[in-house]
Amino acid sequence: DGGITQSPKYLFRKEGQNVTLSCEQNLNHDAMYWYRQDPGQGLRLIYYSQIVNDFQKGDIAEGYSVSREKKESFPLTVTSAQKNPTAFYLCASSIKQGVDQPQHFGDGTRLSIL
Amino acid sequence: GENVEQHPSTLSVQEGDSAVIKCTYSDSASNYFPWYKQELGKGPQLIIDIRSNVGEKKDQRIAVTLNKTAKHFSLHITETQPEDSAVYFCAASPGGNQFYFGTGTSLTVIP
């Protein structure tokens, strides 16, 4: 089945440690996104990518980094500079730029601090 | 940029009753409005969407209405069932793969 796979489902970070969240899609979508979800705040955009080897900052990019070396993959690194990383992280994709189609979401990664 | 407001934040209804969730948006360029349902521990799933050239769309027990003049759109769920209990998000898109989300409505359907 086509879809978006996020891993791991749960992740723990120690102080000063960088961690990487995986997102893979087999929908042949051009655009991919990372959102952070906190209770009562909806979805906030961290980074998005419209095409391979290109990405843009969203509203809350500080303390995060991404790469888009392959169309199928858009990993998110939560760096030690992100002082409050505890949240539910959602990856999404959509078909291509300029076409009004919905985003498809993975089932998320819950990140906690040890 | 676009600002999407969603109300109410929580909603409880008796099984069989209707539920209505309302959203407003600020950017008149927004022309695509999807609605998502998120169950606990899962990612949001698209349940219905509407484009700006349509005023209403229905899919079985779910309907969405759009008033472009007033910049608001609403989700209507009729004959609610316990499995409808979830968090619902509205979103607005002005195109270019840009999406702006409301803060979510936690719906509880009481058997």
PDB file of C-alpha atoms in Angstrom:
ATOM      1  CA  ASP A   1       0.000   0.000   0.000  1.00  0.00           C
ATOM      2  CA  GLY A   2       1.189   3.530  -0.715  1.00  0.00           C
ATOM      3  CA  GLY A   3       1.733   5.792   2.216  1.00  0.00           C
ATOM      4  CA  ILE A   4       4.056   7.652   4.532  1.00  0.00           C
ATOM      5  CA  THR A   5       6.157   5.814   7.074  1.00  0.00           C
ATOM      6  CA  GLN A   6       7.609   7.587  10.085  1.00  0.00           C
ATOM      7  CA  SER A   7      10.079   5.956  12.417  1.00  0.00           C
ATOM      8  CA  PRO A   8      10.613   5.449  15.207  1.00  0.00           C
ATOM      9  CA  LYS A   9       7.177   5.776  16.819  1.00  0.00           C
ATOM     10  CA  TYR A  10       8.774   6.823  20.141  1.00  0.00           C
ATOM     11  CA  LEU A  11      12.146   8.488  20.626  1.00  0.00           C
ATOM     12  CA  PHE A  12      14.023   9.701  23.664  1.00  0.00           C
ATOM     13  CA  ARG A  13      16.694  12.367  23.624  1.00  0.00           C
ATOM     14  CA  LYS A  14      19.382  13.065  26.164  1.00  0.00           C
ATOM     15  CA  GLU A  15      20.603  16.558  26.930  1.00  0.00           C
ATOM     16  CA  GLY A  16      23.001  17.849  24.273  1.00  0.00           C
ATOM     17  CA  GLN A  17      22.144  15.080  21.842  1.00  0.00           C
ATOM     18  CA  ASN A  18      20.993  15.380  18.237  1.00  0.00           C
ATOM     19  CA  VAL A  19      18.320  12.930  17.095  1.00  0.00           C
ATOM     20  CA  THR A  20      17.002  12.192  13.618  1.00  0.00           C
ATOM     21  CA  LEU A  21      13.421  11.326  12.751  1.00  0.00           C
ATOM     22  CA  SER A  22      12.824   9.335   9.601  1.00  0.00           C
ATOM     23  CA  CYS A  23      10.098   9.974   7.018  1.00  0.00           C
ATOM     24  CA  GLU A  24       9.713   7.888   3.872  1.00  0.00           C
ATOM     25  CA  GLN A  25       6.913   8.047   1.272  1.00  0.00           C
ATOM     26  CA  ASN A  26       6.117   5.816  -1.686  1.00  0.00           C
ATOM     27  CA  LEU A  27       3.344   8.008  -3.091  1.00  0.00           C
ATOM     28  CA  ASN A  28       5.643   9.642  -5.666  1.00  0.00           C
ATOM     29  CA  HIS A  29       4.796  13.015  -4.114  1.00  0.00           C
ATOM     30  CA  ASP A  30       7.024  15.986  -4.863  1.00  0.00           C
ATOM     31  CA  ALA A  31       6.383  18.035  -1.720  1.00  0.00           C
ATOM     32  CA  MET A  32       7.149  16.930   1.847  1.00  0.00           C
ATOM     33  CA  TYR A  33       6.627  18.672   5.177  1.00  0.00           C
ATOM     34  CA  TRP A  34       7.476  18.433   8.850  1.00  0.00           C
ATOM     35  CA  TYR A  35       5.067  19.667  11.528  1.00  0.00           C
ATOM     36  CA  ARG A  36       5.291  19.873  15.267  1.00  0.00           C
ATOM     37  CA  GLN A  37       2.120  19.241  17.278  1.00  0.00           C
ATOM     38  CA  ASP A  38       1.724  20.455  20.849  1.00  0.00           C
ATOM     39  CA  PRO A  39      -1.517  20.218  22.834  1.00  0.00           C
ATOM     40  CA  GLY A  40      -3.898  23.055  22.003  1.00  0.00           C
ATOM     41  CA  GLN A  41      -1.634  24.558  19.345  1.00  0.00           C
ATOM     42  CA  GLY A  42      -2.555  22.668  16.225  1.00  0.00           C
ATOM     43  CA  LEU A  43       0.131  21.906  13.666  1.00  0.00           C
ATOM     44  CA  ARG A  44       3.092  24.223  13.290  1.00  0.00           C
ATOM     45  CA  LEU A  45       5.275  24.013  10.204  1.00  0.00           C
ATOM     46  CA  ILE A  46       8.983  23.327  10.787  1.00  0.00           C
ATOM     47  CA  TYR A  47      10.368  22.793   7.271  1.00  0.00           C
ATOM     48  CA  TYR A  48       9.032  21.915   3.861  1.00  0.00           C
ATOM     49  CA  SER A  49      10.503  20.782   0.561  1.00  0.00           C
ATOM     50  CA  GLN A  50       8.953  21.190  -2.866  1.00  0.00           C
ATOM     51  CA  ILE A  51      11.644  19.302  -4.750  1.00  0.00           C
ATOM     52  CA  VAL A  52      14.756  17.208  -4.219  1.00  0.00           C
ATOM     53  CA  ASN A  53      17.786  19.120  -2.905  1.00  0.00           C
ATOM     54  CA  ASP A  54      15.667  22.140  -1.965  1.00  0.00           C
ATOM     55  CA  PHE A  55      13.847  23.018   1.248  1.00  0.00           C
ATOM     56  CA  GLN A  56      12.514  26.094   3.051  1.00  0.00           C
ATOM     57  CA  LYS A  57      12.089  27.075   6.674  1.00  0.00           C
ATOM     58  CA  GLY A  58       8.630  27.097   8.155  1.00  0.00           C
ATOM     59  CA  ASP A  59       7.382  29.057  11.149  1.00  0.00           C
ATOM     60  CA  ILE A  60       9.460  27.291  13.819  1.00  0.00           C
ATOM     61  CA  ALA A  61      12.659  26.106  12.098  1.00  0.00           C
ATOM     62  CA  GLU A  62      15.109  27.153  14.820  1.00  0.00           C
ATOM     63  CA  GLY A  63      16.826  24.140  16.380  1.00  0.00           C
ATOM     64  CA  TYR A  64      15.879  21.807  13.515  1.00  0.00           C
ATOM     65  CA  SER A  65      17.547  20.755  10.265  1.00  0.00           C
ATOM     66  CA  VAL A  66      16.445  18.694   7.267  1.00  0.00           C
ATOM     67  CA  SER A  67      17.785  17.194   4.055  1.00  0.00           C
ATOM     68  CA  ARG A  68      16.096  16.085   0.844  1.00  0.00           C
ATOM     69  CA  GLU A  69      18.584  13.970  -1.073  1.00  0.00           C
ATOM     70  CA  LYS A  70      15.928  11.616  -2.432  1.00  0.00           C
ATOM     71  CA  LYS A  71      12.343  12.233  -3.487  1.00  0.00           C
ATOM     72  CA  GLU A  72      11.106   9.524  -1.115  1.00  0.00           C
ATOM     73  CA  SER A  73      12.909  10.662   2.013  1.00  0.00           C
ATOM     74  CA  PHE A  74      12.826  13.801   4.179  1.00  0.00           C
ATOM     75  CA  PRO A  75      14.587  13.207   7.527  1.00  0.00           C
ATOM     76  CA  LEU A  76      14.335  15.755  10.342  1.00  0.00           C
ATOM     77  CA  THR A  77      17.162  16.301  12.829  1.00  0.00           C
ATOM     78  CA  VAL A  78      16.281  17.801  16.188  1.00  0.00           C
ATOM     79  CA  THR A  79      19.478  19.448  17.346  1.00  0.00           C
ATOM     80  CA  SER A  80      20.677  20.255  20.846  1.00  0.00           C
ATOM     81  CA  ALA A  81      19.841  23.891  20.077  1.00  0.00           C
ATOM     82  CA  GLN A  82      16.133  23.024  20.300  1.00  0.00           C
ATOM     83  CA  LYS A  83      15.564  23.584  24.002  1.00  0.00           C
ATOM     84  CA  ASN A  84      12.004  22.287  24.192  1.00  0.00           C
ATOM     85  CA  PRO A  85      11.862  19.337  21.784  1.00  0.00           C
ATOM     86  CA  THR A  86       9.202  17.294  23.585  1.00  0.00           C
ATOM     87  CA  ALA A  87       6.324  17.053  21.096  1.00  0.00           C
ATOM     88  CA  PHE A  88       4.559  14.897  18.539  1.00  0.00           C
ATOM     89  CA  TYR A  89       6.214  15.251  15.104  1.00  0.00           C
ATOM     90  CA  LEU A  90       4.250  14.687  11.928  1.00  0.00           C
ATOM     91  CA  CYS A  91       5.572  14.241   8.408  1.00  0.00           C
ATOM     92  CA  ALA A  92       3.331  14.901   5.417  1.00  0.00           C
ATOM     93  CA  SER A  93       3.530  14.907   1.637  1.00  0.00           C
ATOM     94  CA  SER A  94       1.469  16.322  -1.204  1.00  0.00           C
ATOM     95  CA  ILE A  95       1.440  15.639  -4.896  1.00  0.00           C
ATOM     96  CA  LYS A  96       3.080  18.649  -6.487  1.00  0.00           C
ATOM     97  CA  GLN A  97       3.304  22.389  -6.464  1.00  0.00           C
ATOM     98  CA  GLY A  98       0.489  24.367  -7.952  1.00  0.00           C
ATOM     99  CA  VAL A  99      -2.111  21.628  -7.621  1.00  0.00           C
ATOM    100  CA  ASP A 100      -4.700  21.887  -4.856  1.00  0.00           C
ATOM    101  CA  GLN A 101      -4.464  18.433  -3.394  1.00  0.00           C
ATOM    102  CA  PRO A 102      -4.508  17.459   0.263  1.00  0.00           C
ATOM    103  CA  GLN A 103      -1.544  16.512   2.361  1.00  0.00           C
ATOM    104  CA  HIS A 104      -1.115  12.909   3.426  1.00  0.00           C
ATOM    105  CA  PHE A 105       0.276  12.349   6.906  1.00  0.00           C
ATOM    106  CA  GLY A 106       2.331   9.680   8.598  1.00  0.00           C
ATOM    107  CA  ASP A 107       1.449   8.368  12.058  1.00  0.00           C
ATOM    108  CA  GLY A 108       3.980  10.529  13.824  1.00  0.00           C
ATOM    109  CA  THR A 109       6.975  10.235  16.129  1.00  0.00           C
ATOM    110  CA  ARG A 110       6.646  11.159  19.793  1.00  0.00           C
ATOM    111  CA  LEU A 111       9.880  12.688  21.085  1.00  0.00           C
ATOM    112  CA  SER A 112      10.591  12.970  24.786  1.00  0.00           C
ATOM    113  CA  ILE A 113      13.522  14.186  26.870  1.00  0.00           C
ATOM    114  CA  LEU A 114      15.309  11.819  29.240  1.00  0.00           C
TER     115      LEU A 114
ATOM    116  CA  GLY B   1       0.181  35.331   6.084  1.00  0.00           C
ATOM    117  CA  GLU B   2      -2.955  33.253   6.478  1.00  0.00           C
ATOM    118  CA  ASN B   3      -4.566  32.891   9.914  1.00  0.00           C
ATOM    119  CA  VAL B   4      -7.089  30.129  10.547  1.00  0.00           C
ATOM    120  CA  GLU B   5      -9.268  30.138  13.656  1.00  0.00           C
ATOM    121  CA  GLN B   6     -11.296  27.101  14.701  1.00  0.00           C
ATOM    122  CA  HIS B   7     -14.175  26.799  17.196  1.00  0.00           C
ATOM    123  CA  PRO B   8     -15.064  25.195  19.485  1.00  0.00           C
ATOM    124  CA  SER B   9     -11.931  23.637  20.944  1.00  0.00           C
ATOM    125  CA  THR B  10     -13.989  20.878  22.575  1.00  0.00           C
ATOM    126  CA  LEU B  11     -17.417  19.534  21.682  1.00  0.00           C
ATOM    127  CA  SER B  12     -19.537  16.823  23.298  1.00  0.00           C
ATOM    128  CA  VAL B  13     -22.686  15.485  21.652  1.00  0.00           C
ATOM    129  CA  GLN B  14     -25.063  12.622  22.281  1.00  0.00           C
ATOM    130  CA  GLU B  15     -24.900   9.726  19.863  1.00  0.00           C
ATOM    131  CA  GLY B  16     -27.232  10.404  16.947  1.00  0.00           C
ATOM    132  CA  ASP B  17     -27.066  14.178  17.290  1.00  0.00           C
ATOM    133  CA  SER B  18     -25.289  16.499  14.851  1.00  0.00           C
ATOM    134  CA  ALA B  19     -21.927  18.181  15.391  1.00  0.00           C
ATOM    135  CA  VAL B  20     -20.784  21.429  13.780  1.00  0.00           C
ATOM    136  CA  ILE B  21     -17.241  22.796  13.757  1.00  0.00           C
ATOM    137  CA  LYS B  22     -16.528  26.261  12.391  1.00  0.00           C
ATOM    138  CA  CYS B  23     -13.395  27.848  10.941  1.00  0.00           C
ATOM    139  CA  THR B  24     -12.559  31.317   9.709  1.00  0.00           C
ATOM    140  CA  TYR B  25      -9.629  32.390   7.563  1.00  0.00           C
ATOM    141  CA  SER B  26      -8.035  35.730   6.773  1.00  0.00           C
ATOM    142  CA  ASP B  27      -6.388  35.428   3.337  1.00  0.00           C
ATOM    143  CA  SER B  28      -8.838  35.935   0.474  1.00  0.00           C
ATOM    144  CA  ALA B  29      -6.371  34.101  -1.779  1.00  0.00           C
ATOM    145  CA  SER B  30      -7.096  30.811   0.009  1.00  0.00           C
ATOM    146  CA  ASN B  31      -9.014  28.574  -2.353  1.00  0.00           C
ATOM    147  CA  TYR B  32      -8.737  25.038  -0.976  1.00  0.00           C
ATOM    148  CA  PHE B  33     -10.057  23.856   2.387  1.00  0.00           C
ATOM    149  CA  PRO B  34      -9.419  20.297   3.621  1.00  0.00           C
ATOM    150  CA  TRP B  35     -10.696  18.790   6.874  1.00  0.00           C
ATOM    151  CA  TYR B  36      -8.759  16.150   8.796  1.00  0.00           C
ATOM    152  CA  LYS B  37      -9.662  13.664  11.522  1.00  0.00           C
ATOM    153  CA  GLN B  38      -6.952  12.638  13.977  1.00  0.00           C
ATOM    154  CA  GLU B  39      -7.376   9.655  16.254  1.00  0.00           C
ATOM    155  CA  LEU B  40      -5.226   9.202  19.336  1.00  0.00           C
ATOM    156  CA  GLY B  41      -1.612   8.368  18.493  1.00  0.00           C
ATOM    157  CA  LYS B  42      -2.225   8.612  14.762  1.00  0.00           C
ATOM    158  CA  GLY B  43      -1.604  11.141  12.024  1.00  0.00           C
ATOM    159  CA  PRO B  44      -4.435  13.276  10.609  1.00  0.00           C
ATOM    160  CA  GLN B  45      -6.510  11.650   7.896  1.00  0.00           C
ATOM    161  CA  LEU B  46      -8.358  13.628   5.217  1.00  0.00           C
ATOM    162  CA  ILE B  47     -12.136  13.242   5.569  1.00  0.00           C
ATOM    163  CA  ILE B  48     -13.472  15.845   3.147  1.00  0.00           C
ATOM    164  CA  ASP B  49     -12.300  18.901   1.231  1.00  0.00           C
ATOM    165  CA  ILE B  50     -13.841  21.775  -0.672  1.00  0.00           C
ATOM    166  CA  ARG B  51     -12.591  24.188  -3.288  1.00  0.00           C
ATOM    167  CA  SER B  52     -13.544  27.822  -3.582  1.00  0.00           C
ATOM    168  CA  ASN B  53     -15.747  27.364  -6.634  1.00  0.00           C
ATOM    169  CA  VAL B  54     -18.145  25.197  -4.593  1.00  0.00           C
ATOM    170  CA  GLY B  55     -20.384  26.305  -1.717  1.00  0.00           C
ATOM    171  CA  GLU B  56     -21.189  22.907  -0.243  1.00  0.00           C
ATOM    172  CA  LYS B  57     -19.995  19.322  -0.490  1.00  0.00           C
ATOM    173  CA  LYS B  58     -21.433  16.210   1.098  1.00  0.00           C
ATOM    174  CA  ASP B  59     -20.118  12.702   1.646  1.00  0.00           C
ATOM    175  CA  GLN B  60     -22.570  10.432   3.470  1.00  0.00           C
ATOM    176  CA  ARG B  61     -22.838  11.794   7.048  1.00  0.00           C
ATOM    177  CA  ILE B  62     -20.226  14.498   6.545  1.00  0.00           C
ATOM    178  CA  ALA B  63     -20.737  17.846   4.821  1.00  0.00           C
ATOM    179  CA  VAL B  64     -18.694  21.000   4.471  1.00  0.00           C
ATOM    180  CA  THR B  65     -19.969  24.480   3.637  1.00  0.00           C
ATOM    181  CA  LEU B  66     -17.942  27.449   2.457  1.00  0.00           C
ATOM    182  CA  ASN B  67     -18.812  31.148   2.526  1.00  0.00           C
ATOM    183  CA  LYS B  68     -16.057  32.970   0.654  1.00  0.00           C
ATOM    184  CA  THR B  69     -17.543  36.393   1.247  1.00  0.00           C
ATOM    185  CA  ALA B  70     -17.496  35.931   5.002  1.00  0.00           C
ATOM    186  CA  LYS B  71     -14.292  33.848   4.883  1.00  0.00           C
ATOM    187  CA  HIS B  72     -15.651  30.962   6.912  1.00  0.00           C
ATOM    188  CA  PHE B  73     -16.239  27.278   6.389  1.00  0.00           C
ATOM    189  CA  SER B  74     -17.850  24.620   8.529  1.00  0.00           C
ATOM    190  CA  LEU B  75     -17.855  20.857   9.019  1.00  0.00           C
ATOM    191  CA  HIS B  76     -21.168  19.164   9.719  1.00  0.00           C
ATOM    192  CA  ILE B  77     -21.410  15.584  10.994  1.00  0.00           C
ATOM    193  CA  THR B  78     -24.910  14.133  11.194  1.00  0.00           C
ATOM    194  CA  GLU B  79     -26.104  11.038  13.074  1.00  0.00           C
ATOM    195  CA  THR B  80     -22.916  10.986  15.115  1.00  0.00           C
ATOM    196  CA  GLN B  81     -21.496   7.653  16.268  1.00  0.00           C
ATOM    197  CA  PRO B  82     -18.941   6.872  19.004  1.00  0.00           C
ATOM    198  CA  GLU B  83     -16.310   6.171  16.337  1.00  0.00           C
ATOM    199  CA  ASP B  84     -16.599   9.801  15.247  1.00  0.00           C
ATOM    200  CA  SER B  85     -14.853  10.767  18.516  1.00  0.00           C
ATOM    201  CA  ALA B  86     -11.495  12.285  17.549  1.00  0.00           C
ATOM    202  CA  VAL B  87      -9.733  15.608  17.020  1.00  0.00           C
ATOM    203  CA  TYR B  88     -10.774  17.449  13.861  1.00  0.00           C
ATOM    204  CA  PHE B  89      -8.617  20.035  12.083  1.00  0.00           C
ATOM    205  CA  CYS B  90      -9.569  22.491   9.398  1.00  0.00           C
ATOM    206  CA  ALA B  91      -7.009  23.943   7.005  1.00  0.00           C
ATOM    207  CA  ALA B  92      -6.834  26.643   4.354  1.00  0.00           C
ATOM    208  CA  SER B  93      -4.503  26.753   1.382  1.00  0.00           C
ATOM    209  CA  PRO B  94      -3.758  29.727  -0.889  1.00  0.00           C
ATOM    210  CA  GLY B  95      -1.955  27.363  -3.261  1.00  0.00           C
ATOM    211  CA  GLY B  96       1.715  26.622  -3.780  1.00  0.00           C
ATOM    212  CA  ASN B  97       1.456  23.680  -1.356  1.00  0.00           C
ATOM    213  CA  GLN B  98       1.045  26.102   1.557  1.00  0.00           C
ATOM    214  CA  PHE B  99      -1.348  24.865   4.251  1.00  0.00           C
ATOM    215  CA  TYR B 100      -2.498  26.674   7.387  1.00  0.00           C
ATOM    216  CA  PHE B 101      -4.222  24.699  10.119  1.00  0.00           C
ATOM    217  CA  GLY B 102      -6.745  25.532  12.804  1.00  0.00           C
ATOM    218  CA  THR B 103      -5.990  24.564  16.403  1.00  0.00           C
ATOM    219  CA  GLY B 104      -8.291  21.537  16.390  1.00  0.00           C
ATOM    220  CA  THR B 105     -11.626  20.495  17.905  1.00  0.00           C
ATOM    221  CA  SER B 106     -11.806  17.516  20.241  1.00  0.00           C
ATOM    222  CA  LEU B 107     -15.150  15.831  19.538  1.00  0.00           C
ATOM    223  CA  THR B 108     -16.619  13.345  22.020  1.00  0.00           C
ATOM    224  CA  VAL B 109     -19.710  11.378  21.066  1.00  0.00           C
ATOM    225  CA  ILE B 110     -21.471  10.069  24.164  1.00  0.00           C
ATOM    226  CA  PRO B 111     -23.172   6.674  23.677  1.00  0.00           C
TER     227      PRO B 111
END
